XYZ file of N, CA and C in Angstrom:
438
model
N 47.399 59.872 114.015
C 46.764 59.351 112.832
C 46.468 57.873 113.055
N 45.306 57.424 112.694
C 44.914 56.032 112.857
C 44.552 55.463 111.495
N 44.995 54.259 111.245
C 44.654 53.596 109.992
C 44.281 52.158 110.297
N 43.331 51.665 109.556
C 42.975 50.262 109.677
C 42.950 49.704 108.272
N 43.540 48.541 108.128
C 43.567 47.977 106.800
C 44.874 47.279 106.539
N 45.026 46.783 105.346
C 46.184 45.944 105.055
C 47.374 46.703 104.463
N 48.207 47.324 105.302
C 49.406 47.904 104.720
C 50.386 46.817 104.282
N 50.275 45.619 104.839
C 51.157 44.522 104.475
C 50.405 43.231 104.218
N 49.178 43.099 104.619
C 48.449 41.846 104.471
C 48.340 41.106 105.794
N 47.946 39.835 105.705
C 47.765 39.022 106.904
C 49.085 38.838 107.640
N 48.974 38.688 108.959
C 50.143 38.460 109.806
C 50.249 36.966 110.060
N 51.311 36.346 109.568
C 51.508 34.910 109.715
C 52.160 34.632 111.063
N 51.434 33.917 111.944
C 51.940 33.571 113.269
C 52.600 32.205 113.223
N 51.955 31.244 112.613
C 52.500 29.901 112.423
C 51.899 29.378 111.116
N 52.354 28.229 110.644
C 51.786 27.722 109.387
C 50.267 27.552 109.424
N 49.715 27.309 110.604
C 48.267 27.093 110.683
C 47.512 28.281 111.279
N 48.216 29.277 111.785
C 47.551 30.431 112.410
C 47.986 31.727 111.738
N 47.004 32.543 111.449
C 47.300 33.864 110.901
C 46.288 34.868 111.435
N 46.728 36.109 111.509
C 45.847 37.202 111.921
C 45.455 37.935 110.648
N 44.159 38.021 110.352
C 43.752 38.705 109.122
C 44.137 40.190 109.173
N 44.454 40.738 108.039
C 44.880 42.139 107.952
C 43.807 43.082 108.511
N 42.543 42.724 108.335
C 41.476 43.620 108.820
C 41.383 43.627 110.353
N 41.992 42.629 111.037
C 41.975 42.598 112.505
C 43.112 43.431 113.104
N 44.074 43.831 112.279
C 45.204 44.629 112.757
C 44.826 46.102 112.767
N 45.178 46.769 113.844
C 44.887 48.203 113.970
C 46.219 48.934 114.078
N 46.429 49.884 113.191
C 47.686 50.630 113.125
C 47.479 52.049 113.640
N 48.398 52.515 114.492
C 48.419 53.913 114.937
C 49.805 54.466 114.659
N 49.868 55.689 114.187
C 51.138 56.322 113.862
C 51.245 57.625 114.633
N 52.430 57.880 115.164
C 52.647 59.118 115.917
C 54.098 59.545 115.752
N 54.413 60.697 116.308
C 55.783 61.185 116.225
C 56.650 60.419 117.206
N 57.826 60.083 116.758
C 58.777 59.365 117.585
C 59.431 60.330 118.560
N 60.026 59.793 119.625
C 60.688 60.650 120.601
C 62.195 60.546 120.431
N 62.913 61.350 121.158
C 64.366 61.286 121.147
C 64.984 62.233 120.139
N 66.304 62.112 119.947
C 66.995 63.024 119.042
C 66.623 62.751 117.594
N 66.817 63.714 116.756
C 66.507 63.535 115.344
C 66.092 64.818 114.676
N 65.880 65.849 115.469
C 65.589 67.161 114.892
C 64.324 67.188 114.078
N 64.424 67.798 112.884
C 63.257 68.027 112.049
C 62.580 66.726 111.640
N 63.348 65.665 111.413
C 62.753 64.391 111.007
C 61.835 63.836 112.081
N 62.242 63.930 113.341
C 61.425 63.423 114.443
C 60.243 64.349 114.703
N 60.458 65.629 114.554
C 59.418 66.604 114.894
C 58.285 66.659 113.887
N 58.514 66.208 112.677
C 57.476 66.384 111.652
C 56.905 65.069 111.112
N 57.643 63.983 111.194
C 57.172 62.733 110.570
C 56.546 61.809 111.608
N 55.444 61.185 111.229
C 54.780 60.210 112.094
C 55.410 58.840 111.843
N 56.612 58.624 112.376
C 57.326 57.386 112.072
C 57.147 56.317 113.152
N 56.687 56.680 114.345
C 56.453 55.691 115.398
C 55.187 54.911 115.063
N 55.244 53.586 115.255
C 54.126 52.724 114.870
C 53.645 51.948 116.085
N 52.334 51.887 116.258
C 51.705 51.002 117.242
C 50.800 50.053 116.478
N 50.980 48.769 116.740
C 50.161 47.739 116.099
C 49.361 47.035 117.184
N 48.049 46.972 117.009
C 47.171 46.360 118.006
C 46.306 45.294 117.351
N 45.970 44.294 118.149
C 45.035 43.268 117.695
C 44.175 42.869 118.903
N 42.866 42.774 118.658
C 41.928 42.361 119.704
C 41.863 40.835 119.664
N 42.506 40.195 120.653
C 42.691 38.745 120.648
C 41.363 37.972 120.641
N 40.362 38.320 121.476
C 39.121 37.520 121.481
C 38.379 37.521 120.147
N 38.628 38.511 119.296
C 37.900 38.564 118.029
C 38.528 37.691 116.943
N 39.683 37.082 117.219
C 40.332 36.228 116.224
C 39.560 34.925 116.067
N 39.549 34.401 114.866
C 38.827 33.144 114.605
C 39.790 31.962 114.683
N 40.447 31.834 115.812
C 41.362 30.720 116.078
C 40.612 29.662 116.873
N 41.108 28.423 116.902
C 40.461 27.383 117.717
C 40.383 27.820 119.188
N 39.345 27.389 119.867
C 39.074 27.825 121.240
C 40.213 27.565 122.210
N 40.820 26.380 122.173
C 41.880 26.067 123.127
C 43.128 26.908 122.855
N 43.403 27.208 121.589
C 44.557 28.042 121.242
C 44.317 29.474 121.720
N 43.120 29.959 121.493
C 42.763 31.310 121.912
C 42.818 31.444 123.427
N 42.316 30.443 124.148
C 42.331 30.478 125.616
C 43.761 30.462 126.143
N 44.612 29.626 125.554
C 46.011 29.561 125.988
C 46.710 30.886 125.722
N 46.465 31.460 124.567
C 47.068 32.749 124.227
C 46.614 33.860 125.158
N 45.337 33.881 125.451
C 44.796 34.903 126.360
C 45.416 34.761 127.748
N 45.570 33.524 128.209
C 46.124 33.303 129.543
C 47.584 33.730 129.606
N 48.363 33.345 128.612
C 49.792 33.673 128.630
C 50.056 35.155 128.409
N 49.186 35.818 127.690
C 49.372 37.245 127.414
C 48.604 38.138 128.392
N 48.008 37.553 129.414
C 47.112 38.315 130.292
C 47.776 39.557 130.888
N 49.071 39.513 131.155
C 49.749 40.677 131.725
C 49.962 41.803 130.729
N 49.861 41.513 129.449
C 50.096 42.518 128.408
C 48.817 43.022 127.764
N 47.694 42.373 128.041
C 46.438 42.734 127.386
C 45.728 43.862 128.121
N 45.123 44.749 127.350
C 44.262 45.789 127.894
C 42.904 45.593 127.232
N 41.934 45.153 128.000
C 40.600 44.832 127.476
C 40.672 43.871 126.290
N 41.571 42.891 126.380
C 41.687 41.882 125.343
C 42.516 42.309 124.134
N 43.101 43.492 124.181
C 43.875 44.002 123.047
C 45.363 43.962 123.355
N 46.115 43.367 122.461
C 47.577 43.317 122.564
C 48.140 44.407 121.666
N 49.029 45.232 122.215
C 49.620 46.336 121.462
C 51.136 46.260 121.548
N 51.787 46.439 120.412
C 53.249 46.558 120.371
C 53.579 47.857 119.642
N 54.726 48.434 119.990
C 55.136 49.660 119.316
C 56.554 49.508 118.805
N 56.883 50.297 117.807
C 58.227 50.280 117.228
C 58.585 51.697 116.816
N 59.762 52.124 117.211
C 60.236 53.453 116.804
C 61.741 53.460 116.607
N 62.317 52.273 116.358
C 63.767 52.212 116.233
C 64.289 52.612 114.857
N 63.420 52.639 113.853
C 63.844 53.021 112.504
C 63.439 54.462 112.222
N 64.143 55.081 111.299
C 63.833 56.470 110.955
C 62.577 56.560 110.097
N 62.310 55.527 109.324
C 61.174 55.576 108.423
C 60.040 54.697 108.940
N 58.825 55.132 108.650
C 57.644 54.423 109.115
C 57.587 52.994 108.579
N 58.020 52.778 107.360
C 57.940 51.441 106.765
C 58.797 50.442 107.540
N 59.961 50.873 108.001
C 60.814 50.010 108.812
C 60.186 49.702 110.156
N 59.545 50.696 110.752
C 58.876 50.496 112.034
C 57.635 49.616 111.886
N 56.964 49.709 110.747
C 55.814 48.817 110.506
C 56.266 47.360 110.488
N 57.351 47.106 109.774
C 57.842 45.734 109.683
C 58.329 45.240 111.045
N 59.004 46.119 111.809
C 59.483 45.742 113.146
C 58.307 45.409 114.064
N 57.231 46.184 113.979
C 56.051 45.932 114.811
C 55.389 44.612 114.418
N 55.323 44.326 113.125
C 54.739 43.052 112.664
C 55.555 41.873 113.180
N 56.879 41.967 113.110
C 57.745 40.887 113.580
C 57.574 40.690 115.080
N 57.523 41.791 115.823
C 57.367 41.718 117.282
C 56.012 41.111 117.649
N 54.950 41.523 116.970
C 53.605 41.001 117.248
C 53.553 39.499 116.938
N 54.094 39.098 115.791
C 54.077 37.682 115.419
C 54.858 36.860 116.438
N 55.986 37.364 116.905
C 56.776 36.644 117.902
C 56.036 36.464 119.212
N 55.375 37.524 119.670
C 54.602 37.436 120.915
C 53.469 36.422 120.789
N 52.732 36.490 119.695
C 51.619 35.567 119.501
C 52.114 34.129 119.339
N 53.228 33.946 118.637
C 53.793 32.600 118.454
C 54.182 31.999 119.801
N 54.828 32.803 120.642
C 55.237 32.316 121.962
C 54.024 32.022 122.843
N 52.965 32.809 122.682
C 51.774 32.636 123.523
C 51.003 31.369 123.183
N 51.018 30.966 121.927
C 50.222 29.791 121.541
C 51.082 28.534 121.416
N 52.383 28.639 121.677
C 53.260 27.474 121.599
C 52.891 26.480 122.699
N 53.018 25.199 122.423
C 52.706 24.210 123.462
C 53.697 24.318 124.611
N 53.259 24.028 125.823
C 54.176 24.122 126.960
C 55.295 23.098 126.845
N 56.429 23.432 127.412
C 57.577 22.534 127.371
C 57.361 21.328 128.265
N 58.320 20.411 128.265
C 58.170 19.213 129.101
C 58.183 19.581 130.581
N 57.436 18.835 131.346
C 57.341 19.095 132.781
C 58.673 18.767 133.456
N 59.042 19.565 134.415
C 60.304 19.370 135.110
C 60.215 18.151 136.015
N 61.216 17.289 135.903
C 61.267 16.117 136.765
C 61.952 16.517 138.063
N 61.305 16.352 139.206
C 61.927 16.778 140.460
C 63.184 15.960 140.756
N 64.192 16.633 141.266
C 65.448 15.963 141.605
C 65.798 16.257 143.056
N 66.716 15.452 143.594
C 67.182 15.651 144.965
C 68.674 15.877 144.932
N 69.198 16.600 145.943
C 70.653 16.729 146.013
C 71.281 15.362 146.294
N 72.471 15.151 145.760
C 73.153 13.882 145.978
C 73.632 13.791 147.426
N 74.025 12.587 147.837
C 74.528 12.371 149.196
C 75.780 13.215 149.414
N 76.664 13.252 148.419
C 77.892 14.044 148.537
C 77.601 15.531 148.674
N 76.628 16.019 147.911
C 76.275 17.440 147.978
C 75.709 17.782 149.360
N 74.889 16.894 149.912
C 74.350 17.133 151.253
C 75.462 17.144 152.292
N 76.412 16.224 152.153
C 77.523 16.154 153.098
C 78.389 17.411 153.016
N 78.679 17.884 151.802
C 79.467 19.117 151.631
C 78.759 20.309 152.250
N 77.445 20.369 152.086
C 76.668 21.470 152.664
C 76.762 21.446 154.184
N 76.616 20.277 154.780
C 76.693 20.165 156.236
C 78.095 20.481 156.745
N 79.134 20.034 156.021
C 80.514 20.346 156.417
C 80.758 21.854 156.394
N 80.277 22.507 155.358
C 80.435 23.957 155.247
C 79.710 24.662 156.390
N 78.505 24.209 156.716
C 77.757 24.813 157.828
C 78.506 24.607 159.143
N 79.077 23.417 159.315
C 79.818 23.122 160.542
C 81.039 24.028 160.670
N 81.795 24.187 159.573
C 82.972 25.066 159.587
C 82.582 26.505 159.890
N 81.519 26.956 159.263
C 81.054 28.333 159.477
C 80.645 28.531 160.935
N 79.982 27.551 161.501
C 79.556 27.621 162.897
C 80.759 27.718 163.823
N 81.808 26.940 163.542
C 83.021 26.992 164.372
C 83.701 28.352 164.265
N 83.727 28.928 163.077
C 84.316 30.266 162.904
C 83.563 31.271 163.755
N 82.245 31.232 163.705
C 81.440 32.193 164.474
C 81.566 31.941 165.968
N 81.644 30.661 166.354
C 81.809 30.334 167.771
C 83.147 30.878 168.277
N 84.183 30.837 167.455
C 85.489 31.361 167.819
C 85.502 32.871 167.986
N 84.579 33.575 167.404
C 84.521 35.034 167.518
C 83.832 35.499 168.788
N 83.081 34.619 169.418
C 82.349 35.002 170.624
C 83.299 35.294 171.780
N 82.875 36.193 172.635
C 83.662 36.483 173.832
C 83.208 35.531 174.921
N 84.146 35.063 175.660
C 83.811 34.153 176.764
C 83.070 34.917 177.840
N 82.018 34.343 178.358
C 81.248 34.995 179.439
C 81.529 34.259 180.743
N 82.199 34.931 181.664
C 82.506 34.334 182.964
C 81.870 35.115 184.063
């Protein structure tokens, strides 16, 4: 079963970014695993999809999101699924939370750049001492060749 429309309304990603309800695509199917008659008859599994390029977000935000989500996108569409709850309404909310989290992480500004560091003089000396000891142990295991 496929539905499009606002079962919950707009998806709030951040205070300045939201996904309109009409851009969300909902698919419902039967969940897998144990559960007997409830699993076999109810369409409680939820898939939530959004076509990222069609969002009316600022260009740089959209480009950053597309780049960071590139491994998860299929033809520009991001899909999440939820089937951990017995009822469809719980799975809908779980899918919305998961989608918002993914989009929030994708458009977040990058963290501070890593400042390169070097090992200390003491750390280098300890490393060389350990290598020297190991070498002597291995040298002691060799058989003398005469």
